[in-house]
Amino acid sequence: MPTKTASPMTVSGDLANSEKLCRKIANSHYENFLVSRLLLPRRYRQPFVNVYAFCRTADDLADESDSPESALKQLAQFQTSLDATFAGHPPGGLFPALHQTVEDFHLDQQPFNDLLCAFRQDQLETRFRDFEELLCYCQRSANPVGRIVLRLADAASDENVAFSDKICTGLQLVNFWQDVARDFAIGRVYLPNDQMERFGVDDAMLRLPTTVAPLRQLLVSECNRAEQYFLDGQTIISRVPKWLGRNLSLFIGGGLATISAIRKIDFDVLKQRPTVSKRTQIRLVLKHFW
């Protein structure tokens, strides 16, 4: 018996509903992502939304599940859906939209696999022996996003990928140092063990209501290191299409502003979570619009 194929109307309807779902996911999660979309040429906006919806949903499965076991199960199902999508048989939900983007821009599956691998690692490993081990995690948890974006922009040269990795790693590191208290509360410590030993920091210090001197000194060192990643990666801005350069400049500016916010509170990240003020956010956006 011949296989029944879906009518063009059915396929079109599935894609439209999937794209609508992706926009809903993006609009409900991350205001900075909405701002960055305004800097995109119109033809790139939906593809970026589709990729973001995948990343955001996978992240939520990792962080908002009832238990690590539940998260691993759901992430395995998500991996199966991703495999089917790249095989040309996307299931429902966000995957028809993602499949369209994969087809239109000839995206590789490996960066998506790397992201899911990092999210699975979050359920099993909560400490890092040294910075190299943490860097390896960033290569799967953050850098794949930049690599996907470069493919969307048709700018994925080896040199650009290397610069993009610097920026993405910097953003991930800044997020870790901003959220030391939040992460410790859920059992995660991204401060490398060897650096904790070097500065005389132990877990008891992470339970305190304020940041003691040894931990501040460690954060000074790690923030300086994160800042250098942004400085090393910013060369990419002039090497990519202008619309992408504007977005990268915005994210670099946001990362550096977060480091400034940590310094402004004298690295006391246990007493309060450092944030970038609305005034600074608006200033960054206006700067890059013009």
PDB file of C-alpha atoms in Angstrom, residues 18-227:
ATOM      1  CA  SER A  18       4.942  25.506  15.288  1.00  0.00           C
ATOM      2  CA  GLU A  19       6.343  28.938  14.481  1.00  0.00           C
ATOM      3  CA  LYS A  20       3.597  30.523  16.563  1.00  0.00           C
ATOM      4  CA  LEU A  21       4.545  28.285  19.496  1.00  0.00           C
ATOM      5  CA  CYS A  22       8.216  29.254  19.138  1.00  0.00           C
ATOM      6  CA  ARG A  23       7.302  32.932  19.217  1.00  0.00           C
ATOM      7  CA  LYS A  24       5.228  32.345  22.345  1.00  0.00           C
ATOM      8  CA  ILE A  25       8.155  30.603  24.067  1.00  0.00           C
ATOM      9  CA  ALA A  26      10.544  33.402  23.139  1.00  0.00           C
ATOM     10  CA  ASN A  27       8.185  36.202  24.110  1.00  0.00           C
ATOM     11  CA  SER A  28       7.467  34.732  27.529  1.00  0.00           C
ATOM     12  CA  HIS A  29      11.020  34.155  28.694  1.00  0.00           C
ATOM     13  CA  TYR A  30      13.732  36.639  27.944  1.00  0.00           C
ATOM     14  CA  GLU A  31      13.327  40.370  27.405  1.00  0.00           C
ATOM     15  CA  ASN A  32      16.926  40.818  26.228  1.00  0.00           C
ATOM     16  CA  PHE A  33      16.279  38.299  23.483  1.00  0.00           C
ATOM     17  CA  LEU A  34      13.288  40.371  22.379  1.00  0.00           C
ATOM     18  CA  VAL A  35      15.483  43.443  22.214  1.00  0.00           C
ATOM     19  CA  SER A  36      18.126  41.657  20.169  1.00  0.00           C
ATOM     20  CA  ARG A  37      15.460  40.526  17.690  1.00  0.00           C
ATOM     21  CA  LEU A  38      14.839  44.181  16.873  1.00  0.00           C
ATOM     22  CA  LEU A  39      18.413  44.382  15.589  1.00  0.00           C
ATOM     23  CA  LEU A  40      17.860  41.475  13.194  1.00  0.00           C
ATOM     24  CA  PRO A  41      16.854  41.761   9.545  1.00  0.00           C
ATOM     25  CA  ARG A  42      13.254  40.590   9.226  1.00  0.00           C
ATOM     26  CA  ARG A  43      14.109  37.374   7.384  1.00  0.00           C
ATOM     27  CA  TYR A  44      16.249  36.172  10.285  1.00  0.00           C
ATOM     28  CA  ARG A  45      13.784  36.843  13.091  1.00  0.00           C
ATOM     29  CA  GLN A  46      11.693  33.682  12.895  1.00  0.00           C
ATOM     30  CA  PRO A  47      14.728  31.379  12.412  1.00  0.00           C
ATOM     31  CA  PHE A  48      16.353  32.897  15.492  1.00  0.00           C
ATOM     32  CA  VAL A  49      13.107  32.442  17.415  1.00  0.00           C
ATOM     33  CA  ASN A  50      12.952  28.791  16.364  1.00  0.00           C
ATOM     34  CA  VAL A  51      16.491  28.094  17.586  1.00  0.00           C
ATOM     35  CA  TYR A  52      15.928  30.057  20.792  1.00  0.00           C
ATOM     36  CA  ALA A  53      12.726  28.115  21.526  1.00  0.00           C
ATOM     37  CA  PHE A  54      14.671  24.859  21.286  1.00  0.00           C
ATOM     38  CA  CYS A  55      17.436  26.094  23.599  1.00  0.00           C
ATOM     39  CA  ARG A  56      15.022  27.642  26.089  1.00  0.00           C
ATOM     40  CA  THR A  57      12.812  24.554  26.272  1.00  0.00           C
ATOM     41  CA  ALA A  58      15.780  22.228  26.765  1.00  0.00           C
ATOM     42  CA  ASP A  59      17.135  24.502  29.496  1.00  0.00           C
ATOM     43  CA  ASP A  60      13.767  24.504  31.254  1.00  0.00           C
ATOM     44  CA  LEU A  61      13.591  20.702  31.108  1.00  0.00           C
ATOM     45  CA  ALA A  62      16.997  20.585  32.807  1.00  0.00           C
ATOM     46  CA  ASP A  63      16.314  23.199  35.475  1.00  0.00           C
ATOM     47  CA  GLU A  64      12.601  22.952  36.229  1.00  0.00           C
ATOM     48  CA  SER A  65      11.978  19.211  36.394  1.00  0.00           C
ATOM     49  CA  ASP A  66      10.986  17.639  39.702  1.00  0.00           C
ATOM     50  CA  SER A  67      14.183  15.613  39.990  1.00  0.00           C
ATOM     51  CA  PRO A  68      17.391  14.826  38.099  1.00  0.00           C
ATOM     52  CA  GLU A  69      15.853  11.499  37.076  1.00  0.00           C
ATOM     53  CA  SER A  70      12.816  13.247  35.631  1.00  0.00           C
ATOM     54  CA  ALA A  71      15.028  15.778  33.852  1.00  0.00           C
ATOM     55  CA  LEU A  72      17.171  13.043  32.300  1.00  0.00           C
ATOM     56  CA  LYS A  73      14.081  11.212  31.075  1.00  0.00           C
ATOM     57  CA  GLN A  74      12.600  14.327  29.483  1.00  0.00           C
ATOM     58  CA  LEU A  75      15.918  15.347  27.961  1.00  0.00           C
ATOM     59  CA  ALA A  76      16.231  11.861  26.438  1.00  0.00           C
ATOM     60  CA  GLN A  77      12.810  12.283  24.855  1.00  0.00           C
ATOM     61  CA  PHE A  78      13.827  15.724  23.610  1.00  0.00           C
ATOM     62  CA  GLN A  79      16.973  14.184  22.078  1.00  0.00           C
ATOM     63  CA  THR A  80      14.825  11.615  20.280  1.00  0.00           C
ATOM     64  CA  SER A  81      12.676  14.407  18.856  1.00  0.00           C
ATOM     65  CA  LEU A  82      15.801  16.269  17.756  1.00  0.00           C
ATOM     66  CA  ASP A  83      17.171  13.154  16.035  1.00  0.00           C
ATOM     67  CA  ALA A  84      13.878  12.707  14.199  1.00  0.00           C
ATOM     68  CA  THR A  85      13.921  16.360  13.149  1.00  0.00           C
ATOM     69  CA  PHE A  86      17.368  16.119  11.593  1.00  0.00           C
ATOM     70  CA  ALA A  87      16.312  12.867   9.927  1.00  0.00           C
ATOM     71  CA  GLY A  88      13.531  14.814   8.210  1.00  0.00           C
ATOM     72  CA  HIS A  89      10.636  13.620  10.377  1.00  0.00           C
ATOM     73  CA  PRO A  90       9.992  16.348  12.940  1.00  0.00           C
ATOM     74  CA  PRO A  91       7.349  15.568  15.555  1.00  0.00           C
ATOM     75  CA  GLY A  92       4.942  18.258  16.692  1.00  0.00           C
ATOM     76  CA  GLY A  93       5.506  21.216  18.965  1.00  0.00           C
ATOM     77  CA  LEU A  94       8.476  23.423  18.151  1.00  0.00           C
ATOM     78  CA  PHE A  95      10.200  20.866  15.936  1.00  0.00           C
ATOM     79  CA  PRO A  96       8.526  21.566  12.556  1.00  0.00           C
ATOM     80  CA  ALA A  97       9.703  25.170  12.861  1.00  0.00           C
ATOM     81  CA  LEU A  98      13.190  24.059  13.893  1.00  0.00           C
ATOM     82  CA  HIS A  99      13.289  21.632  10.969  1.00  0.00           C
ATOM     83  CA  GLN A 100      12.459  24.431   8.552  1.00  0.00           C
ATOM     84  CA  THR A 101      15.352  26.472   9.926  1.00  0.00           C
ATOM     85  CA  VAL A 102      17.703  23.482   9.751  1.00  0.00           C
ATOM     86  CA  GLU A 103      16.758  22.963   6.098  1.00  0.00           C
ATOM     87  CA  ASP A 104      16.914  26.632   5.108  1.00  0.00           C
ATOM     88  CA  PHE A 105      20.312  27.283   6.680  1.00  0.00           C
ATOM     89  CA  HIS A 106      21.905  23.808   6.410  1.00  0.00           C
ATOM     90  CA  LEU A 107      22.529  23.595  10.145  1.00  0.00           C
ATOM     91  CA  ASP A 108      24.568  20.764  11.672  1.00  0.00           C
ATOM     92  CA  GLN A 109      23.128  18.689  14.488  1.00  0.00           C
ATOM     93  CA  GLN A 110      26.291  18.580  16.605  1.00  0.00           C
ATOM     94  CA  PRO A 111      25.832  21.961  18.345  1.00  0.00           C
ATOM     95  CA  PHE A 112      22.300  20.963  19.334  1.00  0.00           C
ATOM     96  CA  ASN A 113      23.579  17.618  20.616  1.00  0.00           C
ATOM     97  CA  ASP A 114      26.272  19.408  22.608  1.00  0.00           C
ATOM     98  CA  LEU A 115      23.690  21.597  24.340  1.00  0.00           C
ATOM     99  CA  LEU A 116      21.613  18.601  25.373  1.00  0.00           C
ATOM    100  CA  CYS A 117      24.766  16.836  26.560  1.00  0.00           C
ATOM    101  CA  ALA A 118      25.564  19.795  28.830  1.00  0.00           C
ATOM    102  CA  PHE A 119      22.025  19.836  30.222  1.00  0.00           C
ATOM    103  CA  ARG A 120      22.303  16.124  31.009  1.00  0.00           C
ATOM    104  CA  GLN A 121      25.645  16.741  32.699  1.00  0.00           C
ATOM    105  CA  ASP A 122      23.936  19.286  34.968  1.00  0.00           C
ATOM    106  CA  GLN A 123      21.864  16.461  36.423  1.00  0.00           C
ATOM    107  CA  LEU A 124      24.906  14.308  37.212  1.00  0.00           C
ATOM    108  CA  GLU A 125      27.856  16.612  37.950  1.00  0.00           C
ATOM    109  CA  THR A 126      27.678  19.665  40.183  1.00  0.00           C
ATOM    110  CA  ARG A 127      31.378  20.431  40.782  1.00  0.00           C
ATOM    111  CA  PHE A 128      34.417  21.059  38.587  1.00  0.00           C
ATOM    112  CA  ARG A 129      37.937  19.955  39.403  1.00  0.00           C
ATOM    113  CA  ASP A 130      39.686  22.880  37.678  1.00  0.00           C
ATOM    114  CA  PHE A 131      39.121  25.648  35.154  1.00  0.00           C
ATOM    115  CA  GLU A 132      39.914  23.382  32.216  1.00  0.00           C
ATOM    116  CA  GLU A 133      37.071  21.097  33.255  1.00  0.00           C
ATOM    117  CA  LEU A 134      34.757  24.099  33.586  1.00  0.00           C
ATOM    118  CA  LEU A 135      35.895  25.334  30.176  1.00  0.00           C
ATOM    119  CA  CYS A 136      35.044  21.954  28.669  1.00  0.00           C
ATOM    120  CA  TYR A 137      31.538  22.333  30.088  1.00  0.00           C
ATOM    121  CA  CYS A 138      31.224  25.818  28.570  1.00  0.00           C
ATOM    122  CA  GLN A 139      32.229  24.394  25.203  1.00  0.00           C
ATOM    123  CA  ARG A 140      29.012  22.390  25.279  1.00  0.00           C
ATOM    124  CA  SER A 141      26.698  24.597  27.344  1.00  0.00           C
ATOM    125  CA  ALA A 142      27.394  27.999  25.743  1.00  0.00           C
ATOM    126  CA  ASN A 143      29.624  27.898  22.676  1.00  0.00           C
ATOM    127  CA  PRO A 144      27.204  25.855  20.510  1.00  0.00           C
ATOM    128  CA  VAL A 145      24.743  28.758  20.524  1.00  0.00           C
ATOM    129  CA  GLY A 146      27.299  31.071  18.945  1.00  0.00           C
ATOM    130  CA  ARG A 147      28.214  28.437  16.382  1.00  0.00           C
ATOM    131  CA  ILE A 148      24.576  28.021  15.368  1.00  0.00           C
ATOM    132  CA  VAL A 149      24.196  31.793  15.020  1.00  0.00           C
ATOM    133  CA  LEU A 150      27.275  31.984  12.799  1.00  0.00           C
ATOM    134  CA  ARG A 151      25.795  29.320  10.534  1.00  0.00           C
ATOM    135  CA  LEU A 152      22.550  31.276  10.327  1.00  0.00           C
ATOM    136  CA  ALA A 153      24.578  34.310   9.264  1.00  0.00           C
ATOM    137  CA  ASP A 154      26.722  32.301   6.820  1.00  0.00           C
ATOM    138  CA  ALA A 155      29.793  33.521   8.701  1.00  0.00           C
ATOM    139  CA  ALA A 156      31.108  30.343  10.335  1.00  0.00           C
ATOM    140  CA  SER A 157      34.772  30.537   9.364  1.00  0.00           C
ATOM    141  CA  ASP A 158      37.238  28.837  11.689  1.00  0.00           C
ATOM    142  CA  GLU A 159      38.494  32.225  12.874  1.00  0.00           C
ATOM    143  CA  ASN A 160      34.981  33.516  13.582  1.00  0.00           C
ATOM    144  CA  VAL A 161      34.082  30.352  15.464  1.00  0.00           C
ATOM    145  CA  ALA A 162      37.123  30.814  17.695  1.00  0.00           C
ATOM    146  CA  PHE A 163      36.179  34.434  18.468  1.00  0.00           C
ATOM    147  CA  SER A 164      32.541  33.460  19.035  1.00  0.00           C
ATOM    148  CA  ASP A 165      33.589  30.749  21.479  1.00  0.00           C
ATOM    149  CA  LYS A 166      35.435  33.388  23.501  1.00  0.00           C
ATOM    150  CA  ILE A 167      32.343  35.586  23.754  1.00  0.00           C
ATOM    151  CA  CYS A 168      29.987  32.728  24.600  1.00  0.00           C
ATOM    152  CA  THR A 169      32.350  31.353  27.232  1.00  0.00           C
ATOM    153  CA  GLY A 170      32.679  34.838  28.723  1.00  0.00           C
ATOM    154  CA  LEU A 171      28.905  35.185  28.956  1.00  0.00           C
ATOM    155  CA  GLN A 172      28.611  31.794  30.640  1.00  0.00           C
ATOM    156  CA  LEU A 173      31.333  32.602  33.161  1.00  0.00           C
ATOM    157  CA  VAL A 174      29.767  35.966  34.031  1.00  0.00           C
ATOM    158  CA  ASN A 175      26.457  34.219  34.632  1.00  0.00           C
ATOM    159  CA  PHE A 176      28.176  31.786  37.010  1.00  0.00           C
ATOM    160  CA  TRP A 177      29.821  34.555  39.054  1.00  0.00           C
ATOM    161  CA  GLN A 178      26.602  36.558  39.143  1.00  0.00           C
ATOM    162  CA  ASP A 179      24.654  33.560  40.446  1.00  0.00           C
ATOM    163  CA  VAL A 180      27.030  31.973  42.966  1.00  0.00           C
ATOM    164  CA  ALA A 181      24.363  32.121  45.692  1.00  0.00           C
ATOM    165  CA  ARG A 182      21.511  30.863  43.501  1.00  0.00           C
ATOM    166  CA  ASP A 183      23.550  27.966  42.153  1.00  0.00           C
ATOM    167  CA  PHE A 184      24.794  26.919  45.590  1.00  0.00           C
ATOM    168  CA  ALA A 185      21.195  26.914  46.848  1.00  0.00           C
ATOM    169  CA  ILE A 186      20.335  24.222  44.283  1.00  0.00           C
ATOM    170  CA  GLY A 187      23.500  22.226  44.925  1.00  0.00           C
ATOM    171  CA  ARG A 188      25.707  23.510  42.107  1.00  0.00           C
ATOM    172  CA  VAL A 189      29.160  25.067  42.451  1.00  0.00           C
ATOM    173  CA  TYR A 190      30.827  26.373  39.312  1.00  0.00           C
ATOM    174  CA  LEU A 191      33.849  27.789  41.126  1.00  0.00           C
ATOM    175  CA  PRO A 192      36.659  25.349  40.216  1.00  0.00           C
ATOM    176  CA  ASN A 193      37.861  23.247  43.137  1.00  0.00           C
ATOM    177  CA  ASP A 194      41.527  24.050  42.539  1.00  0.00           C
ATOM    178  CA  GLN A 195      40.807  27.788  42.620  1.00  0.00           C
ATOM    179  CA  MET A 196      38.787  27.425  45.801  1.00  0.00           C
ATOM    180  CA  GLU A 197      41.784  25.688  47.393  1.00  0.00           C
ATOM    181  CA  ARG A 198      44.174  28.328  46.055  1.00  0.00           C
ATOM    182  CA  PHE A 199      42.220  31.180  47.669  1.00  0.00           C
ATOM    183  CA  GLY A 200      41.239  29.263  50.802  1.00  0.00           C
ATOM    184  CA  VAL A 201      37.532  29.080  50.018  1.00  0.00           C
ATOM    185  CA  ASP A 202      35.339  26.252  51.338  1.00  0.00           C
ATOM    186  CA  ASP A 203      31.643  25.393  51.159  1.00  0.00           C
ATOM    187  CA  ALA A 204      30.994  26.886  54.600  1.00  0.00           C
ATOM    188  CA  MET A 205      31.820  30.307  53.164  1.00  0.00           C
ATOM    189  CA  LEU A 206      29.198  29.842  50.436  1.00  0.00           C
ATOM    190  CA  ARG A 207      26.528  29.389  53.129  1.00  0.00           C
ATOM    191  CA  LEU A 208      27.210  32.756  54.747  1.00  0.00           C
ATOM    192  CA  PRO A 209      24.895  35.760  54.259  1.00  0.00           C
ATOM    193  CA  THR A 210      27.772  37.909  53.025  1.00  0.00           C
ATOM    194  CA  THR A 211      30.880  37.267  50.943  1.00  0.00           C
ATOM    195  CA  VAL A 212      34.079  36.920  52.978  1.00  0.00           C
ATOM    196  CA  ALA A 213      37.471  38.156  51.799  1.00  0.00           C
ATOM    197  CA  PRO A 214      38.874  34.863  50.364  1.00  0.00           C
ATOM    198  CA  LEU A 215      35.766  34.357  48.216  1.00  0.00           C
ATOM    199  CA  ARG A 216      35.865  37.988  47.062  1.00  0.00           C
ATOM    200  CA  GLN A 217      39.480  37.527  46.005  1.00  0.00           C
ATOM    201  CA  LEU A 218      38.541  34.416  44.056  1.00  0.00           C
ATOM    202  CA  LEU A 219      35.717  36.301  42.321  1.00  0.00           C
ATOM    203  CA  VAL A 220      38.088  39.154  41.478  1.00  0.00           C
ATOM    204  CA  SER A 221      40.332  36.657  39.706  1.00  0.00           C
ATOM    205  CA  GLU A 222      37.478  34.927  37.879  1.00  0.00           C
ATOM    206  CA  CYS A 223      35.806  38.183  36.792  1.00  0.00           C
ATOM    207  CA  ASN A 224      39.116  39.392  35.379  1.00  0.00           C
ATOM    208  CA  ARG A 225      39.404  36.141  33.472  1.00  0.00           C
ATOM    209  CA  ALA A 226      35.846  36.467  32.099  1.00  0.00           C
ATOM    210  CA  GLU A 227      36.541  40.058  31.064  1.00  0.00           C
TER     211      GLU A 227
END
